[in-house]
Amino acid sequence: MAISHPSFGTIDDKRVIVFDTTLRDGEQSPGFSMNLEEKLRMAEALAELGVDVMEAGFPIASQGDFESVLSIAQRFAKDGPVVCGLSRSAPGDILRAVEAVKPAARQRIHTFLSTSDLHMRVKLRMSREEVLEAITKSVSLARNHVADVEWSAEDGSRTDPEFLCRCVEAAIKAGATTINIPDTVGYAVPDDLKRIFTMLRERVPGADGVIFSTHNHDDLGLAVANTLAAIEAGARQVEATINGIGERAGNASLEEVAMALRTRADVMPYTTGIVTQNILRTSRLLATITSFDVQPNKAIVGRNAFAHESGIHQDGVLKDKTTYEIMTPESVGWSTNSLVMGKHSGRAAFRDKLATLGYTLGDNQLNDAFRRFKDLADRKKVVYDEDIVALVDDEVVRAQDRLKLLALTVATGMGTRPTASLAVEIDGEKVEAVAGGDGAVDATFNALQQVVPHQATLKLYAVQSVTGGTDAQARVTVRLEEEGKLVDGQGADTDTIIASARAYVHALNKLLAKRSRTAPPEMMRSA
Ligand code: KIV
Ligand code: ZN
């Protein structure tokens, strides 16, 4: 049965709405915070991926969150996905979210309140009747401002079923158009989800006029399975994140849900608007921005997801790919022709290659990226797609950085104390420093400490190779901690020391951005 929705018009019953919360639930996990420019880039990529709703942030959480949601709403003022702002049930929260999403062509307010006995008693200190009243008031207030209102029952999967029905009924009566039942703590199993959605759809008056939504955390590794079970039981919106990032063990991974639906359409005949060929580049962009790589064996987007190592498998795939491949690597954006140009390739070929990898750069960025590509091709025998992706992401993501590495020379050898001499640009001004250290990396980091004095301590230093071979680029991750705040930086180069310096500079840029963001201390973040 088709349903009518204020943002989507008449929706076919087989269509599943994809609600991306990478920029909200995903961003609020430790180490994954993004600055405004990074969020805008991610928002752009999510729109190109075809998400229907983008939860852009939690506007009351901080001035920075408010501004990010506002900027994303301004970006999608003419068209694009529905832009959603999260809010608790207090009027001030809701009005702040309304203000933030206002410029968007299509706006949604997502308001939530805990409904489990445990949360109501310990966290809210509210009775059931008070919670019901708050649901009615908050949803009505949101509906006075926007037509598209989502209401969530926080800790819904652990809520008494009778009471959950009453809460959902109150939310629908007050005008909610989407009802989300989160498994906030990742406790549910697929049967629970089936039971909950079947019950709500059968028992709650008005259930056939709203869209039911599922939001699952991965504490037991069941988020995707639970999401699919909810769809089977009638949920038609899935809340998910790229690479499955999110509170604690994360949320359901958007790419896994989308590809499960597409690959197993024989048993799950549902459609989404996801442009699956854009999955890999969206995943990589997020990894570059946040400096958190996905694990190599991660489904769909992990480095090994389509790699066949054993002889028996390789033999089978060479004879017929379907022997061991249930979906094609190209369908999610992996390129079959991973070998690319060398040092004789021109600017036009480079631009073409970028287009096939899904990048469109402005002239200045293209020039900078091309210069770095030429430099890389001079030092490396073969340049793979992975190298280009690492290089371009580095370039694009760093475009707004306040601090830039201009030059670095390190003198080292057996029996000598290594010395690093470097030049950086800080807010457009060139600064130089020289420092010694216990090793080449230590000397480089000491020199950087001189140009940007800070109290941060180094928590992690990790080196990974982007491809194989001794001329491969090194990708370095540096994690710094300052006053309890963690930031990760990444840098890539064929020279490990330069990659290390880039990673450290990236992390320092994030620290600078964090210092300028303010958050009210009493703000309590929700899962
Ligand atoms: O996990 C959760 O309960 C949430 C809600 C705010 C939807 O993220
Ligand atoms: Zn959540």
Coordinates of N, CA and C in Angstrom, one line a residue, residues 287-444:
A287 N 36.9 8.2 5.6 CA 38.1 7.7 6.2 C 39.2 8.8 6.2
T288 N 39.3 9.5 5.1 CA 40.3 10.5 5.0 C 40.0 11.7 6.0
I289 N 38.8 12.1 6.0 CA 38.4 13.2 6.8 C 38.6 12.9 8.3
T290 N 38.2 11.7 8.7 CA 38.2 11.4 10.1 C 39.5 10.7 10.5
S291 N 40.3 10.3 9.5 CA 41.6 9.6 9.7 C 41.4 8.2 10.3
F292 N 40.2 7.7 10.2 CA 40.0 6.3 10.6 C 39.8 5.4 9.4
D293 N 40.7 4.6 9.1 CA 40.6 3.6 8.0 C 39.6 2.5 8.4
V294 N 38.9 2.0 7.4 CA 38.0 0.8 7.7 C 38.9 -0.4 7.8
Q295 N 38.5 -1.4 8.6 CA 39.3 -2.6 8.7 C 39.4 -3.3 7.3
P296 N 40.5 -4.0 7.0 CA 40.7 -4.5 5.7 C 39.6 -5.5 5.3
N297 N 39.0 -6.3 6.3 CA 38.0 -7.3 5.9 C 36.6 -6.7 6.0
K298 N 36.4 -5.4 6.2 CA 35.1 -4.8 6.3 C 34.3 -5.1 5.0
A299 N 33.0 -5.6 5.1 CA 32.2 -5.9 4.0 C 32.1 -4.6 3.1
I300 N 32.0 -4.9 1.8 CA 31.8 -3.9 0.7 C 33.0 -2.9 0.5
V301 N 33.5 -2.3 1.6 CA 34.5 -1.2 1.4 C 35.9 -1.5 1.9
G302 N 36.0 -2.7 2.6 CA 37.4 -3.0 3.1 C 38.3 -3.4 2.0
R303 N 39.6 -3.1 2.2 CA 40.6 -3.4 1.2 C 40.5 -4.8 0.6
N304 N 40.2 -5.8 1.5 CA 40.1 -7.2 1.0 C 38.7 -7.7 0.6
A305 N 37.8 -6.8 0.6 CA 36.4 -7.2 0.4 C 36.2 -8.0 -0.9
F306 N 37.0 -7.7 -1.9 CA 36.9 -8.4 -3.2 C 38.3 -9.0 -3.6
A307 N 39.1 -9.2 -2.6 CA 40.5 -9.8 -2.9 C 40.4 -11.3 -2.8
H308 N 40.8 -12.1 -3.8 CA 40.8 -13.5 -3.7 C 42.2 -14.0 -3.5
E309 N 42.5 -14.6 -2.4 CA 43.9 -14.9 -2.1 C 44.2 -16.4 -2.3
S310 N 43.3 -17.3 -2.0 CA 43.6 -18.7 -2.1 C 43.6 -19.1 -3.6
G311 N 44.4 -20.0 -3.9 CA 44.6 -20.5 -5.3 C 43.2 -21.0 -5.8
I312 N 42.5 -21.8 -5.0 CA 41.3 -22.4 -5.4 C 40.3 -21.3 -5.8
H313 N 40.2 -20.2 -4.9 CA 39.3 -19.1 -5.2 C 39.7 -18.4 -6.5
Q314 N 41.0 -18.1 -6.6 CA 41.5 -17.4 -7.8 C 41.2 -18.1 -9.0
D315 N 41.4 -19.4 -9.0 CA 41.2 -20.3 -10.2 C 39.7 -20.1 -10.6
G316 N 38.8 -20.3 -9.5 CA 37.4 -20.2 -9.8 C 37.0 -18.8 -10.4
V317 N 37.5 -17.7 -9.8 CA 37.1 -16.4 -10.3 C 37.6 -16.2 -11.7
L318 N 38.8 -16.7 -12.0 CA 39.3 -16.5 -13.4 C 38.4 -17.2 -14.4
K319 N 37.9 -18.4 -14.0 CA 37.0 -19.1 -14.9 C 35.6 -18.4 -15.0
D320 N 35.1 -18.0 -13.9 CA 33.8 -17.4 -13.9 C 33.7 -16.6 -12.5
K321 N 33.6 -15.3 -12.6 CA 33.6 -14.5 -11.4 C 32.5 -14.9 -10.3
T322 N 31.4 -15.3 -10.9 CA 30.3 -15.6 -9.9 C 30.6 -16.8 -9.0
T323 N 31.7 -17.6 -9.3 CA 32.0 -18.7 -8.4 C 32.2 -18.2 -7.0
Y324 N 32.9 -17.1 -6.9 CA 33.2 -16.6 -5.5 C 32.7 -15.1 -5.3
E325 N 32.1 -14.5 -6.3 CA 31.7 -13.1 -6.1 C 30.2 -13.0 -6.2
I326 N 29.6 -12.5 -5.1 CA 28.1 -12.3 -5.0 C 27.7 -11.0 -5.6
M327 N 28.6 -10.1 -5.7 CA 28.3 -8.8 -6.4 C 29.5 -8.3 -7.0
T328 N 29.4 -7.5 -8.0 CA 30.7 -7.1 -8.7 C 31.3 -5.9 -7.9
P329 N 32.7 -5.9 -7.9 CA 33.4 -4.8 -7.3 C 33.0 -3.5 -7.9
E330 N 32.7 -3.5 -9.2 CA 32.4 -2.2 -9.9 C 31.1 -1.6 -9.4
S331 N 30.2 -2.6 -8.9 CA 28.8 -2.1 -8.5 C 28.9 -1.2 -7.3
V332 N 30.0 -1.3 -6.5 CA 30.2 -0.4 -5.4 C 31.3 0.6 -5.5
G333 N 31.8 0.7 -6.7 CA 32.8 1.7 -7.0 C 34.3 1.3 -7.1
W334 N 34.5 0.0 -6.9 CA 35.9 -0.5 -7.1 C 36.2 -0.5 -8.6
S335 N 37.4 0.0 -8.9 CA 37.7 0.0 -10.4 C 38.5 -1.3 -10.8
T336 N 38.2 -1.8 -11.9 CA 38.8 -3.0 -12.4 C 40.2 -2.7 -12.8
N337 N 40.4 -1.5 -13.4 CA 41.7 -1.2 -13.9 C 42.4 -0.3 -12.9
S338 N 43.1 -0.9 -12.0 CA 43.6 -0.2 -10.9 C 44.9 0.5 -11.3
L339 N 45.6 0.0 -12.4 CA 46.9 0.5 -12.8 C 46.6 1.8 -13.6
V340 N 47.2 2.9 -13.2 CA 47.0 4.1 -13.9 C 48.2 4.7 -14.5
M341 N 48.2 6.0 -14.7 CA 49.2 6.7 -15.5 C 50.6 6.8 -14.8
G342 N 51.5 7.1 -15.6 CA 52.9 7.4 -15.0 C 53.3 8.8 -15.2
K343 N 54.6 9.0 -15.2 CA 55.0 10.4 -15.2 C 54.8 11.1 -16.6
H344 N 54.5 10.4 -17.6 CA 54.3 11.0 -18.9 C 52.8 11.4 -19.1
S345 N 52.0 11.0 -18.2 CA 50.5 11.3 -18.4 C 50.3 12.8 -18.2
G346 N 49.4 13.3 -19.1 CA 49.1 14.8 -19.0 C 48.0 15.1 -18.1
R347 N 47.7 16.4 -18.1 CA 46.7 17.0 -17.2 C 45.3 16.5 -17.6
A348 N 45.0 16.4 -18.9 CA 43.7 15.9 -19.4 C 43.4 14.5 -19.0
A349 N 44.5 13.7 -19.1 CA 44.3 12.3 -18.7 C 44.1 12.2 -17.2
F350 N 44.8 13.0 -16.5 CA 44.7 13.0 -15.0 C 43.2 13.5 -14.6
R351 N 42.7 14.5 -15.3 CA 41.4 14.9 -15.1 C 40.4 13.8 -15.4
D352 N 40.6 13.1 -16.5 CA 39.7 12.0 -16.9 C 39.7 10.9 -15.8
K353 N 40.9 10.6 -15.3 CA 41.1 9.6 -14.3 C 40.3 10.0 -13.0
L354 N 40.5 11.3 -12.7 CA 39.7 11.7 -11.5 C 38.2 11.6 -11.7
A355 N 37.8 11.9 -12.9 CA 36.3 11.7 -13.2 C 35.9 10.3 -13.0
T356 N 36.7 9.3 -13.5 CA 36.3 7.9 -13.3 C 36.3 7.5 -11.8
L357 N 37.2 8.2 -11.1 CA 37.2 7.9 -9.6 C 36.2 8.7 -8.9
G358 N 35.4 9.5 -9.6 CA 34.3 10.2 -9.0 C 34.6 11.6 -8.4
Y359 N 35.8 12.2 -8.9 CA 36.1 13.5 -8.4 C 36.0 14.6 -9.4
T360 N 35.4 15.7 -9.1 CA 35.4 16.9 -10.0 C 36.0 18.0 -9.2
L361 N 37.2 18.4 -9.6 CA 37.9 19.5 -8.9 C 37.8 20.8 -9.6
G362 N 37.8 21.9 -8.8 CA 37.9 23.2 -9.4 C 39.3 23.4 -10.0
D363 N 39.6 24.4 -10.8 CA 40.9 24.6 -11.5 C 42.0 24.6 -10.5
N364 N 41.9 25.4 -9.4 CA 43.0 25.5 -8.5 C 43.4 24.2 -7.9
Q365 N 42.3 23.5 -7.4 CA 42.6 22.2 -6.8 C 43.1 21.2 -7.7
L366 N 42.6 21.3 -9.0 CA 43.1 20.4 -10.0 C 44.6 20.6 -10.3
N367 N 45.0 21.9 -10.3 CA 46.4 22.2 -10.5 C 47.3 21.7 -9.4
D368 N 46.8 21.9 -8.2 CA 47.6 21.4 -7.0 C 47.7 19.9 -7.0
A369 N 46.6 19.3 -7.3 CA 46.6 17.8 -7.3 C 47.5 17.3 -8.4
F370 N 47.4 17.9 -9.5 CA 48.2 17.4 -10.7 C 49.7 17.6 -10.4
R371 N 50.1 18.7 -9.7 CA 51.5 18.9 -9.3 C 51.9 17.8 -8.4
R372 N 51.1 17.5 -7.5 CA 51.5 16.4 -6.5 C 51.5 15.0 -7.2
F373 N 50.6 14.8 -8.2 CA 50.6 13.6 -8.9 C 51.9 13.4 -9.7
K374 N 52.4 14.5 -10.4 CA 53.6 14.5 -11.2 C 54.8 14.2 -10.3
D375 N 54.8 14.8 -9.1 CA 55.8 14.6 -8.2 C 55.9 13.2 -7.7
L376 N 54.7 12.6 -7.5 CA 54.6 11.2 -7.1 C 55.0 10.3 -8.2
A377 N 54.6 10.6 -9.4 CA 55.0 9.7 -10.5 C 56.5 9.7 -10.8
D378 N 57.1 10.8 -10.4 CA 58.6 10.9 -10.6 C 59.3 9.9 -9.6
R379 N 58.6 9.7 -8.5 CA 59.3 8.9 -7.4 C 58.8 7.5 -7.4
K380 N 57.7 7.2 -8.1 CA 57.1 5.9 -7.9 C 56.9 5.3 -9.3
K381 N 57.3 4.0 -9.5 CA 57.2 3.4 -10.8 C 55.8 3.4 -11.4
V382 N 54.9 2.8 -10.6 CA 53.5 2.8 -11.0 C 52.6 3.5 -10.0
V383 N 51.7 4.3 -10.6 CA 50.8 5.0 -9.7 C 49.4 4.3 -9.8
Y384 N 48.9 3.8 -8.7 CA 47.6 3.1 -8.7 C 46.5 4.0 -8.3
D385 N 45.3 3.6 -8.6 CA 44.1 4.4 -8.3 C 44.2 4.7 -6.8
E386 N 44.6 3.8 -5.9 CA 44.6 4.0 -4.5 C 45.5 5.2 -4.2
D387 N 46.6 5.3 -4.9 CA 47.6 6.4 -4.7 C 46.9 7.7 -5.1
I388 N 46.2 7.7 -6.2 CA 45.5 9.0 -6.6 C 44.4 9.4 -5.6
V389 N 43.7 8.4 -5.2 CA 42.6 8.7 -4.2 C 43.3 9.3 -2.9
A390 N 44.3 8.7 -2.4 CA 45.0 9.2 -1.2 C 45.5 10.6 -1.4
L391 N 46.0 10.8 -2.6 CA 46.6 12.2 -2.9 C 45.5 13.2 -3.0
V392 N 44.5 12.9 -3.7 CA 43.4 13.9 -4.0 C 42.6 14.2 -2.7
D393 N 42.3 13.1 -2.0 CA 41.6 13.3 -0.7 C 42.4 14.2 0.2
D394 N 43.7 14.0 0.3 CA 44.6 14.8 1.1 C 44.5 16.2 0.7
E395 N 44.6 16.4 -0.6 CA 44.6 17.8 -1.2 C 43.3 18.5 -0.9
V396 N 42.2 17.8 -1.2 CA 40.8 18.5 -1.1 C 40.5 18.8 0.4
V397 N 40.8 17.7 1.2 CA 40.4 17.9 2.6 C 41.2 18.9 3.3
R398 N 42.5 19.1 2.9 CA 43.4 20.0 3.5 C 43.2 21.5 3.0
A399 N 42.4 21.7 2.0 CA 42.3 23.0 1.3 C 42.1 24.1 2.2
Q400 N 41.3 23.9 3.3 CA 41.0 25.0 4.2 C 41.9 25.1 5.4
D401 N 42.9 24.2 5.5 CA 43.8 24.2 6.7 C 44.5 25.5 7.0
R402 N 44.6 25.8 8.3 CA 45.3 27.1 8.7 C 46.8 26.9 8.6
L403 N 47.2 25.6 8.8 CA 48.6 25.3 8.9 C 49.0 24.4 7.8
K404 N 50.0 24.8 7.0 CA 50.4 24.0 5.9 C 51.9 23.7 5.9
L405 N 52.3 22.5 5.6 CA 53.7 22.1 5.5 C 54.2 22.6 4.2
L406 N 55.3 23.4 4.2 CA 55.9 23.9 3.0 C 57.2 23.2 2.6
A407 N 58.0 22.9 3.6 CA 59.3 22.2 3.3 C 59.8 21.5 4.5
L408 N 60.5 20.4 4.2 CA 61.1 19.6 5.3 C 62.4 18.9 4.8
T409 N 63.4 19.1 5.6 CA 64.7 18.4 5.3 C 65.1 17.7 6.6
V410 N 65.5 16.5 6.6 CA 65.9 15.8 7.8 C 67.3 15.2 7.5
A411 N 68.3 15.5 8.4 CA 69.6 14.9 8.4 C 69.7 13.9 9.4
T412 N 70.0 12.7 9.0 CA 70.1 11.6 10.0 C 71.2 10.5 9.5
G413 N 71.5 9.6 10.4 CA 72.5 8.6 10.0 C 73.0 7.9 11.3
M414 N 73.7 6.9 11.2 CA 74.2 6.1 12.4 C 75.2 7.0 13.1
G415 N 75.1 7.1 14.4 CA 76.0 7.8 15.2 C 75.8 9.3 15.2
T416 N 74.8 9.8 14.5 CA 74.5 11.3 14.5 C 73.1 11.5 15.1
R417 N 73.0 12.7 15.7 CA 71.6 13.0 16.2 C 70.8 13.6 15.1
P418 N 69.7 13.0 14.8 CA 68.9 13.5 13.6 C 68.4 15.0 13.9
T419 N 68.4 15.7 12.8 CA 67.9 17.1 12.9 C 66.9 17.3 11.8
A420 N 65.8 18.0 12.1 CA 64.8 18.3 11.1 C 64.7 19.9 11.0
S421 N 64.7 20.3 9.7 CA 64.5 21.7 9.4 C 63.3 21.8 8.6
L422 N 62.3 22.7 9.0 CA 61.1 22.7 8.2 C 60.6 24.1 8.1
A423 N 59.7 24.3 7.2 CA 59.0 25.6 7.0 C 57.5 25.2 6.9
V424 N 56.7 26.0 7.6 CA 55.2 25.9 7.5 C 54.6 27.2 7.3
E425 N 53.4 27.2 6.8 CA 52.6 28.4 6.7 C 51.5 28.4 7.7
I426 N 51.5 29.5 8.5 CA 50.4 29.5 9.5 C 49.6 30.8 9.2
D427 N 48.3 30.6 8.9 CA 47.4 31.6 8.5 C 48.1 32.5 7.5
G428 N 48.7 31.9 6.5 CA 49.3 32.7 5.4 C 50.7 33.2 5.6
E429 N 51.2 33.0 6.9 CA 52.6 33.5 7.2 C 53.6 32.4 7.2
K430 N 54.8 32.6 6.7 CA 55.8 31.5 6.7 C 56.6 31.5 8.0
V431 N 56.7 30.3 8.6 CA 57.5 30.2 9.8 C 58.5 29.0 9.7
E432 N 59.7 29.2 10.2 CA 60.7 28.1 10.0 C 61.2 27.6 11.4
A433 N 61.6 26.4 11.5 CA 62.1 25.9 12.7 C 63.1 24.8 12.5
V434 N 64.1 24.6 13.4 CA 65.0 23.5 13.4 C 65.0 22.8 14.7
A435 N 65.0 21.5 14.7 CA 65.0 20.8 16.0 C 65.7 19.4 15.9
G436 N 66.3 19.0 17.0 CA 66.9 17.6 17.0 C 65.9 16.7 17.7
G437 N 66.2 15.4 17.6 CA 65.4 14.4 18.2 C 66.0 13.0 18.3
D438 N 65.3 12.1 18.9 CA 65.9 10.7 19.1 C 65.9 10.0 17.8
G439 N 65.1 10.4 16.9 CA 65.0 9.7 15.5 C 64.5 10.8 14.6
A440 N 64.4 10.4 13.3 CA 64.0 11.4 12.3 C 62.6 11.9 12.5
V441 N 61.7 11.0 12.9 CA 60.3 11.4 13.2 C 60.2 12.3 14.4
D442 N 61.0 11.9 15.5 CA 61.0 12.6 16.7 C 61.5 14.1 16.4
A443 N 62.5 14.2 15.7 CA 63.1 15.5 15.3 C 62.0 16.4 14.6
T444 N 61.3 15.7 13.6 CA 60.3 16.4 12.9 C 59.2 16.9 13.8

